[in-house]
Amino acid sequence: MKLPSFISKIFKPESTPPEPKMRQPRIGLALGCGGAKALVHMGVLKVLEDHDIPIHAVSGCSMGAYVGALWASGVSADKMIHLAAEMGDKDSFKKLADPAVPPIKGLFYGHKIKDHLEATIGNPKIEELDRNFIAIAANLENYQRVVFDSGNLLEAVHASCAMPGIIVPVEVNGVRCVDGGVVDPVPVNVLKKYTDVDYVIAISTTPTLHDLDSDEAVEAIVVEVAENEAESAGAWFKSKFSSLGKKYNPIAKGNMLDTLRRSLKASQIRIAHDACRKADVAVFPVCNDSAWDEYERYEHFISLGAKETLAVIDKIKTLTEPVEDHDEVKEKMEEPAIVEKVDQELDQELDPNSDQNKKEENEQKDEPKTLPSES
């Protein structure tokens, strides 16, 4: 007696599933904002290069976007450190300034910084870079995050670096954009949403909530930064307003731009905290005793970035272990037609009036009878 086909399928021994295919993990790197403090990213990248950590995609905002654009374009960490030394020179720093006259929308246009980047990497499109790259800016029209993952790289970085009150807002495709650190100071989520990374390493220069909880840390931030700002590479343009006196100087402590900058920092601390919690590894090369424009301290910042990355390098190395290729598994699992076919056959065999069963009955009637053999 022939068993119905659906029963034979049920009792048919299953074949052993193939071994899962493994691949190298795709690691993303989120570089936070911070002005001169974001030069720590160069120290981070130097350590990652020295330990052969493969980075698949990079995201950045503000100065993090600038450093990330260099690296995604194929500029090595050593070359970037050389560029940082040039920016650390006060005379070179002055050459990058292009004062906005009158200073209504900002103090500087930022075009010379854009030109400086172009002199290093040319004028490529984001989709043409050696690594996947995303720059973040803030949309002043709808207050949303602007994600630059294609198009003109120089415009994206210019918009991402437009610090409110300092750099005139940058218009891209009719949208006024400012510093990405306003909305996403450590862009972890964009890597998970817009790229195919498996893991994310976050680099944050923003003071942590632990720093806020410590009275000593808060005092150090206020007192030491105030002292160092007078010595910074950017002090020369502050001096342009000094003749106005504190009462009319917008940059003076407690006045308009100082209040704006500190207010932004207060909001960034909590946003950065939440972003870093979503990363697989977070590095905190935070320098509370420095000002945002102390580019002459580039060696200190780069050394700090390298030191903090080395402290977690073993944890970072665990992210490089092979992972299962879920993309291939997903393709194998997406076979609904086979399941549907089995279900149809099962319904046909249980239904005596089905077309298939009627066809089989007719075939049986037409079969020739086997006669008994003659002895």
CSV table of C-alpha atoms in Angstrom, one decimal:
chain,number,residue,atom,x,y,z
A,1,MET,CA,0.0,0.0,0.0
A,2,LYS,CA,1.4,3.3,-1.0
A,3,LEU,CA,1.4,6.0,1.8
A,4,PRO,CA,0.1,9.4,1.0
A,5,SER,CA,2.9,11.7,0.0
A,6,PHE,CA,2.3,14.1,2.8
A,7,ILE,CA,2.9,11.3,5.4
A,8,SER,CA,6.1,10.3,3.7
A,9,LYS,CA,7.3,13.9,3.9
A,10,ILE,CA,6.5,14.0,7.6
A,11,PHE,CA,8.5,10.8,8.4
A,12,LYS,CA,11.3,11.5,5.9
A,13,PRO,CA,14.5,12.0,7.9
A,14,GLU,CA,15.7,15.6,7.7
A,15,SER,CA,19.1,16.3,6.2
A,16,THR,CA,21.8,17.7,8.4
A,17,PRO,CA,21.9,21.5,8.1
A,18,PRO,CA,25.0,22.9,6.5
A,19,GLU,CA,27.6,24.6,8.7
A,20,PRO,CA,26.9,28.4,8.9
A,21,LYS,CA,29.1,30.5,6.7
A,22,MET,CA,31.3,32.9,8.7
A,23,ARG,CA,32.6,36.3,7.6
A,24,GLN,CA,34.6,39.2,9.0
A,25,PRO,CA,32.4,41.5,11.0
A,26,ARG,CA,31.6,45.0,9.8
A,27,ILE,CA,32.7,47.6,12.4
A,28,GLY,CA,31.5,51.2,12.4
A,29,LEU,CA,33.2,54.1,14.1
A,30,ALA,CA,31.3,57.1,15.4
A,31,LEU,CA,33.4,60.2,15.9
A,32,GLY,CA,32.0,62.9,18.2
A,33,CYS,CA,32.2,66.7,18.2
A,34,GLY,CA,34.5,68.8,20.3
A,35,GLY,CA,36.4,71.4,18.2
A,36,ALA,CA,40.1,71.1,18.9
A,37,LYS,CA,39.4,68.4,21.5
A,38,ALA,CA,38.2,66.2,18.6
A,39,LEU,CA,41.8,65.9,17.5
A,40,VAL,CA,41.7,62.9,20.0
A,41,HIS,CA,40.2,61.0,17.1
A,42,MET,CA,43.5,61.0,15.3
A,43,GLY,CA,45.1,59.2,18.3
A,44,VAL,CA,42.2,56.7,18.2
A,45,LEU,CA,42.7,56.1,14.5
A,46,LYS,CA,46.4,55.6,15.0
A,47,VAL,CA,45.9,52.9,17.5
A,48,LEU,CA,43.2,51.2,15.3
A,49,GLU,CA,45.6,51.2,12.4
A,50,ASP,CA,48.5,49.9,14.5
A,51,HIS,CA,46.4,47.0,15.7
A,52,ASP,CA,44.8,46.2,12.3
A,53,ILE,CA,41.3,46.8,13.4
A,54,PRO,CA,39.2,46.8,10.2
A,55,ILE,CA,36.7,49.7,10.0
A,56,HIS,CA,33.8,49.4,7.6
A,57,ALA,CA,32.0,52.7,8.0
A,58,VAL,CA,32.6,56.0,9.7
A,59,SER,CA,30.2,58.7,11.0
A,60,GLY,CA,31.1,62.1,12.4
A,61,CYS,CA,29.7,65.4,13.4
A,62,SER,CA,31.5,68.8,13.6
A,63,MET,CA,35.3,68.3,13.9
A,64,GLY,CA,34.6,64.5,14.1
A,65,ALA,CA,33.1,64.8,10.6
A,66,TYR,CA,36.3,66.6,9.4
A,67,VAL,CA,38.6,63.9,10.8
A,68,GLY,CA,36.3,61.2,9.6
A,69,ALA,CA,36.2,62.6,6.1
A,70,LEU,CA,40.0,62.6,5.9
A,71,TRP,CA,40.2,59.0,7.0
A,72,ALA,CA,37.4,57.8,4.8
A,73,SER,CA,39.3,59.5,1.9
A,74,GLY,CA,42.3,57.3,2.6
A,75,VAL,CA,44.4,59.8,4.6
A,76,SER,CA,46.4,57.9,7.2
A,77,ALA,CA,46.5,58.7,10.9
A,78,ASP,CA,50.2,59.8,10.6
A,79,LYS,CA,49.3,62.2,7.8
A,80,MET,CA,46.5,63.6,9.8
A,81,ILE,CA,48.8,64.2,12.8
A,82,HIS,CA,51.0,66.2,10.4
A,83,LEU,CA,48.0,68.3,9.4
A,84,ALA,CA,47.1,68.9,13.0
A,85,ALA,CA,50.6,70.2,13.6
A,86,GLU,CA,50.0,72.8,10.9
A,87,MET,CA,46.7,73.9,12.4
A,88,GLY,CA,48.4,74.1,15.8
A,89,ASP,CA,50.6,77.0,14.6
A,90,LYS,CA,48.9,80.2,15.5
A,91,ASP,CA,49.8,81.9,12.2
A,92,SER,CA,48.4,79.0,10.2
A,93,PHE,CA,45.3,79.1,12.3
A,94,LYS,CA,44.8,82.8,11.5
A,95,LYS,CA,45.0,82.1,7.8
A,96,LEU,CA,41.9,79.8,8.1
A,97,ALA,CA,39.8,82.6,9.5
A,98,ASP,CA,37.5,84.5,7.1
A,99,PRO,CA,35.5,87.0,9.2
A,100,ALA,CA,31.9,87.6,8.3
A,101,VAL,CA,31.1,91.3,7.8
A,102,PRO,CA,28.9,92.3,9.4
A,103,PRO,CA,28.9,89.5,12.0
A,104,ILE,CA,25.2,89.1,12.1
A,105,LYS,CA,24.7,85.4,11.4
A,106,GLY,CA,28.1,84.3,12.7
A,107,LEU,CA,31.7,85.5,13.2
A,108,PHE,CA,33.2,83.5,10.3
A,109,TYR,CA,32.1,82.0,7.0
A,110,GLY,CA,34.1,78.8,7.2
A,111,HIS,CA,35.0,78.8,3.5
A,112,LYS,CA,38.8,78.7,4.2
A,113,ILE,CA,38.5,75.6,6.4
A,114,LYS,CA,36.5,74.0,3.5
A,115,ASP,CA,39.3,75.0,1.1
A,116,HIS,CA,41.9,73.6,3.4
A,117,LEU,CA,40.1,70.2,3.4
A,118,GLU,CA,39.8,70.3,-0.4
A,119,ALA,CA,43.6,70.9,-0.7
A,120,THR,CA,44.1,67.6,1.1
A,121,ILE,CA,41.5,65.3,-0.4
A,122,GLY,CA,40.2,67.0,-3.5
A,123,ASN,CA,36.5,67.4,-4.1
A,124,PRO,CA,35.0,63.8,-4.1
A,125,LYS,CA,31.5,62.6,-3.6
A,126,ILE,CA,30.7,60.7,-0.4
A,127,GLU,CA,29.8,57.6,-2.3
A,128,GLU,CA,33.2,57.6,-4.0
A,129,LEU,CA,35.2,57.4,-0.7
A,130,ASP,CA,37.4,54.4,0.3
A,131,ARG,CA,35.1,53.8,3.3
A,132,ASN,CA,31.4,54.3,4.0
A,133,PHE,CA,31.0,57.8,5.5
A,134,ILE,CA,28.2,59.8,7.0
A,135,ALA,CA,28.3,63.4,8.2
A,136,ILE,CA,25.7,64.9,10.5
A,137,ALA,CA,24.3,68.4,10.6
A,138,ALA,CA,21.3,70.1,12.1
A,139,ASN,CA,18.4,71.4,10.1
A,140,LEU,CA,17.5,74.9,11.3
A,141,GLU,CA,14.1,74.8,9.5
A,142,ASN,CA,12.6,71.7,11.1
A,143,TYR,CA,15.1,71.0,13.9
A,144,GLN,CA,15.8,67.6,12.6
A,145,ARG,CA,19.1,65.7,12.0
A,146,VAL,CA,20.5,66.0,8.5
A,147,VAL,CA,22.3,62.8,7.3
A,148,PHE,CA,24.8,63.2,4.5
A,149,ASP,CA,25.6,59.8,3.2
A,150,SER,CA,25.9,60.8,-0.5
A,151,GLY,CA,26.7,63.9,-2.5
A,152,ASN,CA,29.4,66.6,-2.1
A,153,LEU,CA,31.7,65.7,0.7
A,154,LEU,CA,33.1,69.2,1.2
A,155,GLU,CA,29.6,70.7,1.6
A,156,ALA,CA,28.6,68.0,4.1
A,157,VAL,CA,31.6,68.6,6.3
A,158,HIS,CA,31.3,72.4,6.0
A,159,ALA,CA,27.7,72.1,7.2
A,160,SER,CA,28.5,69.7,10.0
A,161,CYS,CA,31.2,72.1,11.3
A,162,ALA,CA,29.1,75.2,11.3
A,163,MET,CA,29.2,75.9,15.1
A,164,PRO,CA,26.2,78.1,16.0
A,165,GLY,CA,27.2,81.7,16.6
A,166,ILE,CA,30.7,81.1,15.4
A,167,ILE,CA,30.3,79.9,11.8
A,168,VAL,CA,27.6,81.3,9.5
A,169,PRO,CA,24.9,78.6,8.8
A,170,VAL,CA,25.6,76.6,5.6
A,171,GLU,CA,22.9,76.3,3.0
A,172,VAL,CA,22.7,72.9,1.3
A,173,ASN,CA,20.0,72.2,-1.2
A,174,GLY,CA,18.0,75.1,0.2
A,175,VAL,CA,18.3,73.9,3.8
A,176,ARG,CA,20.1,76.0,6.5
A,177,CYS,CA,22.4,73.7,8.4
A,178,VAL,CA,24.5,74.1,11.5
A,179,ASP,CA,26.9,72.0,13.6
A,180,GLY,CA,25.7,68.3,13.8
A,181,GLY,CA,26.8,68.2,17.4
A,182,VAL,CA,23.6,70.2,18.2
A,183,VAL,CA,21.4,67.1,17.4
A,184,ASP,CA,23.7,64.1,17.5
A,185,PRO,CA,27.1,64.7,19.3
A,186,VAL,CA,28.1,61.1,19.0
A,187,PRO,CA,26.4,59.7,15.8
A,188,VAL,CA,26.0,56.0,16.8
A,189,ASN,CA,22.5,55.4,15.6
A,190,VAL,CA,23.0,56.6,12.0
A,191,LEU,CA,25.6,53.8,11.5
A,192,LYS,CA,23.0,51.2,12.6
A,193,LYS,CA,20.2,52.8,10.6
A,194,TYR,CA,22.0,53.7,7.4
A,195,THR,CA,24.8,51.2,7.1
A,196,ASP,CA,25.2,47.4,7.4
A,197,VAL,CA,27.6,47.4,10.4
A,198,ASP,CA,27.5,44.6,13.0
A,199,TYR,CA,29.2,46.6,15.7
A,200,VAL,CA,29.8,50.3,16.6
A,201,ILE,CA,32.7,51.9,18.4
A,202,ALA,CA,31.8,55.3,19.9
A,203,ILE,CA,34.4,58.0,20.6
A,204,SER,CA,33.1,60.8,22.8
A,205,THR,CA,34.9,64.0,23.9
A,206,THR,CA,31.8,65.2,25.7
A,207,PRO,CA,32.0,65.3,29.6
A,208,THR,CA,30.1,62.3,31.0
A,209,LEU,CA,27.3,62.3,33.5
A,210,HIS,CA,29.8,61.1,36.0
A,211,ASP,CA,31.7,64.3,35.5
A,212,LEU,CA,28.5,66.3,36.3
A,213,ASP,CA,28.0,64.3,39.5
A,214,SER,CA,31.4,65.2,40.7
A,215,ASP,CA,31.6,68.7,42.2
A,216,GLU,CA,35.4,68.6,41.8
A,217,ALA,CA,35.1,67.8,38.1
A,218,VAL,CA,32.6,70.6,37.4
A,219,GLU,CA,34.9,73.1,39.2
A,220,ALA,CA,37.8,72.0,37.1
A,221,ILE,CA,35.8,72.4,33.9
A,222,VAL,CA,34.8,76.0,34.8
A,223,VAL,CA,38.0,77.2,36.3
A,224,GLU,CA,40.7,75.6,34.1
A,225,VAL,CA,38.9,76.1,30.8
A,226,ALA,CA,38.5,79.8,31.7
A,227,GLU,CA,42.3,80.0,32.3
A,228,ASN,CA,43.3,78.1,29.2
A,229,GLU,CA,41.0,80.0,26.8
A,230,ALA,CA,43.2,83.1,27.2
A,231,GLU,CA,46.2,81.0,26.0
A,232,SER,CA,44.5,79.2,23.1
A,233,ALA,CA,45.2,79.5,19.4
A,234,GLY,CA,41.8,81.1,18.9
A,235,ALA,CA,42.5,83.8,21.5
A,236,TRP,CA,43.6,86.2,18.8
A,237,PHE,CA,40.1,86.6,17.5
A,238,LYS,CA,38.7,87.0,21.0
A,239,SER,CA,41.1,89.8,21.4
A,240,LYS,CA,39.4,91.6,18.5
A,241,PHE,CA,36.4,92.1,20.7
A,242,SER,CA,38.3,92.9,23.9
A,243,SER,CA,38.3,96.6,23.2
A,244,LEU,CA,34.5,96.6,23.5
A,245,GLY,CA,34.8,95.6,27.1
A,246,LYS,CA,32.9,92.8,28.8
A,247,LYS,CA,29.7,94.8,28.6
A,248,TYR,CA,29.5,94.7,24.8
A,249,ASN,CA,31.8,91.8,24.0
A,250,PRO,CA,29.6,88.8,22.8
A,251,ILE,CA,32.4,86.3,23.5
A,252,ALA,CA,33.1,87.4,27.0
A,253,LYS,CA,32.2,84.9,29.8
A,254,GLY,CA,28.6,85.2,30.6
A,255,ASN,CA,27.6,87.0,27.5
A,256,MET,CA,25.7,85.9,24.4
A,257,LEU,CA,28.0,83.4,22.6
A,258,ASP,CA,29.5,82.0,25.9
A,259,THR,CA,26.0,81.4,27.2
A,260,LEU,CA,25.0,79.8,23.9
A,261,ARG,CA,28.0,77.5,23.9
A,262,ARG,CA,27.5,76.4,27.4
A,263,SER,CA,23.8,75.8,26.9
A,264,LEU,CA,24.6,73.5,23.9
A,265,LYS,CA,27.2,71.6,26.0
A,266,ALA,CA,24.6,71.0,28.7
A,267,SER,CA,22.2,69.3,26.2
A,268,GLN,CA,25.0,67.5,24.4
A,269,ILE,CA,26.1,65.7,27.6
A,270,ARG,CA,22.9,63.8,28.0
A,271,ILE,CA,22.5,63.1,24.3
A,272,ALA,CA,26.0,61.8,24.1
A,273,HIS,CA,25.5,59.6,27.1
A,274,ASP,CA,22.4,57.9,25.6
A,275,ALA,CA,24.3,57.4,22.3
A,276,CYS,CA,27.3,55.8,23.9
A,277,ARG,CA,25.1,53.3,25.7
A,278,LYS,CA,24.0,52.0,22.3
A,279,ALA,CA,27.5,51.4,21.2
A,280,ASP,CA,29.3,48.0,21.6
A,281,VAL,CA,32.4,49.8,22.8
A,282,ALA,CA,32.7,53.4,24.0
A,283,VAL,CA,35.9,55.3,24.4
A,284,PHE,CA,35.9,58.6,26.4
A,285,PRO,CA,39.0,60.7,25.8
A,286,VAL,CA,37.5,63.6,27.6
A,287,CYS,CA,39.7,66.6,28.4
A,288,ASN,CA,37.9,68.9,30.9
A,289,ASP,CA,40.9,71.2,31.3
A,290,SER,CA,40.9,72.4,27.7
A,291,ALA,CA,39.0,74.9,25.5
A,292,TRP,CA,37.4,74.0,22.2
A,293,ASP,CA,39.8,76.2,20.2
A,294,GLU,CA,43.2,75.0,21.7
A,295,TYR,CA,44.5,73.6,18.5
A,296,GLU,CA,48.1,74.2,19.6
A,297,ARG,CA,47.6,71.4,22.1
A,298,TYR,CA,47.2,68.9,19.4
A,299,GLU,CA,49.9,66.6,20.8
A,300,HIS,CA,48.1,66.4,24.1
A,301,PHE,CA,44.7,65.6,22.5
A,302,ILE,CA,46.2,63.0,20.1
A,303,SER,CA,48.1,61.3,23.0
A,304,LEU,CA,44.9,61.2,25.1
A,305,GLY,CA,42.9,59.6,22.3
A,306,ALA,CA,45.6,56.9,21.9
A,307,LYS,CA,45.8,56.3,25.6
A,308,GLU,CA,42.1,55.8,26.1
A,309,THR,CA,41.8,53.5,23.1
A,310,LEU,CA,44.7,51.3,24.2
A,311,ALA,CA,42.9,51.0,27.5
A,312,VAL,CA,40.0,49.1,25.8
A,313,ILE,CA,41.9,47.6,22.8
A,314,ASP,CA,41.3,44.0,24.0
A,315,LYS,CA,37.6,44.7,24.1
A,316,ILE,CA,37.8,46.2,20.6
A,317,LYS,CA,39.6,43.1,19.3
A,318,THR,CA,36.8,40.9,20.4
A,319,LEU,CA,34.6,42.7,17.8
A,320,THR,CA,36.9,41.4,15.0
A,321,GLU,CA,36.1,37.7,15.6
A,322,PRO,CA,34.2,36.1,12.7
A,323,VAL,CA,30.4,36.3,12.8
A,324,GLU,CA,27.8,34.2,11.1
A,325,ASP,CA,26.8,35.5,7.7
A,326,HIS,CA,23.1,36.3,8.5
A,327,ASP,CA,22.6,37.7,5.1
A,328,GLU,CA,23.1,34.2,3.6
A,329,VAL,CA,21.0,32.5,6.2
A,330,LYS,CA,18.2,35.0,5.6
A,331,GLU,CA,18.3,34.2,1.8
A,332,LYS,CA,18.0,30.5,2.5
A,333,MET,CA,15.2,31.0,4.9
A,334,GLU,CA,13.2,33.1,2.5
A,335,GLU,CA,11.6,30.2,0.6
A,336,PRO,CA,7.8,30.6,1.2
A,337,ALA,CA,7.0,28.9,-2.1
A,338,ILE,CA,8.2,25.5,-0.9
A,339,VAL,CA,6.1,25.7,2.3
A,340,GLU,CA,3.1,26.8,0.3
A,341,LYS,CA,3.5,23.9,-2.1
A,342,VAL,CA,3.6,21.3,0.7
A,343,ASP,CA,0.5,22.8,2.2
A,344,GLN,CA,-1.3,22.6,-1.1
A,345,GLU,CA,-0.4,19.0,-1.6
A,346,LEU,CA,-1.6,18.2,1.9
A,347,ASP,CA,-5.0,19.8,1.3
A,348,GLN,CA,-5.3,18.0,-2.0
A,349,GLU,CA,-4.7,14.6,-0.4
A,350,LEU,CA,-7.2,15.2,2.3
A,351,ASP,CA,-9.8,16.4,-0.1
A,352,PRO,CA,-11.3,13.5,-2.2
A,353,ASN,CA,-12.9,16.0,-4.5
A,354,SER,CA,-9.7,17.7,-5.4
A,355,ASP,CA,-8.6,17.9,-9.1
A,356,GLN,CA,-5.4,16.0,-8.3
A,357,ASN,CA,-7.2,13.1,-6.6
A,358,LYS,CA,-9.7,12.8,-9.4
A,359,LYS,CA,-6.9,12.7,-11.9
A,360,GLU,CA,-5.1,9.9,-10.0
A,361,GLU,CA,-8.4,7.9,-9.8
A,362,ASN,CA,-8.9,8.2,-13.6
A,363,GLU,CA,-5.3,7.0,-14.1
A,364,GLN,CA,-5.9,4.0,-11.9
A,365,LYS,CA,-9.0,3.0,-13.9
A,366,ASP,CA,-7.1,3.2,-17.2
A,367,GLU,CA,-4.2,1.0,-16.0
A,368,PRO,CA,-4.1,-2.5,-17.8
A,369,LYS,CA,-4.9,-5.4,-15.6
A,370,THR,CA,-2.1,-7.8,-14.9
A,371,LEU,CA,-3.0,-11.3,-16.0
A,372,PRO,CA,-1.8,-14.4,-14.0
A,373,SER,CA,1.1,-16.0,-15.6
A,374,GLU,CA,0.7,-19.3,-17.3
A,375,SER,CA,2.3,-22.3,-15.8
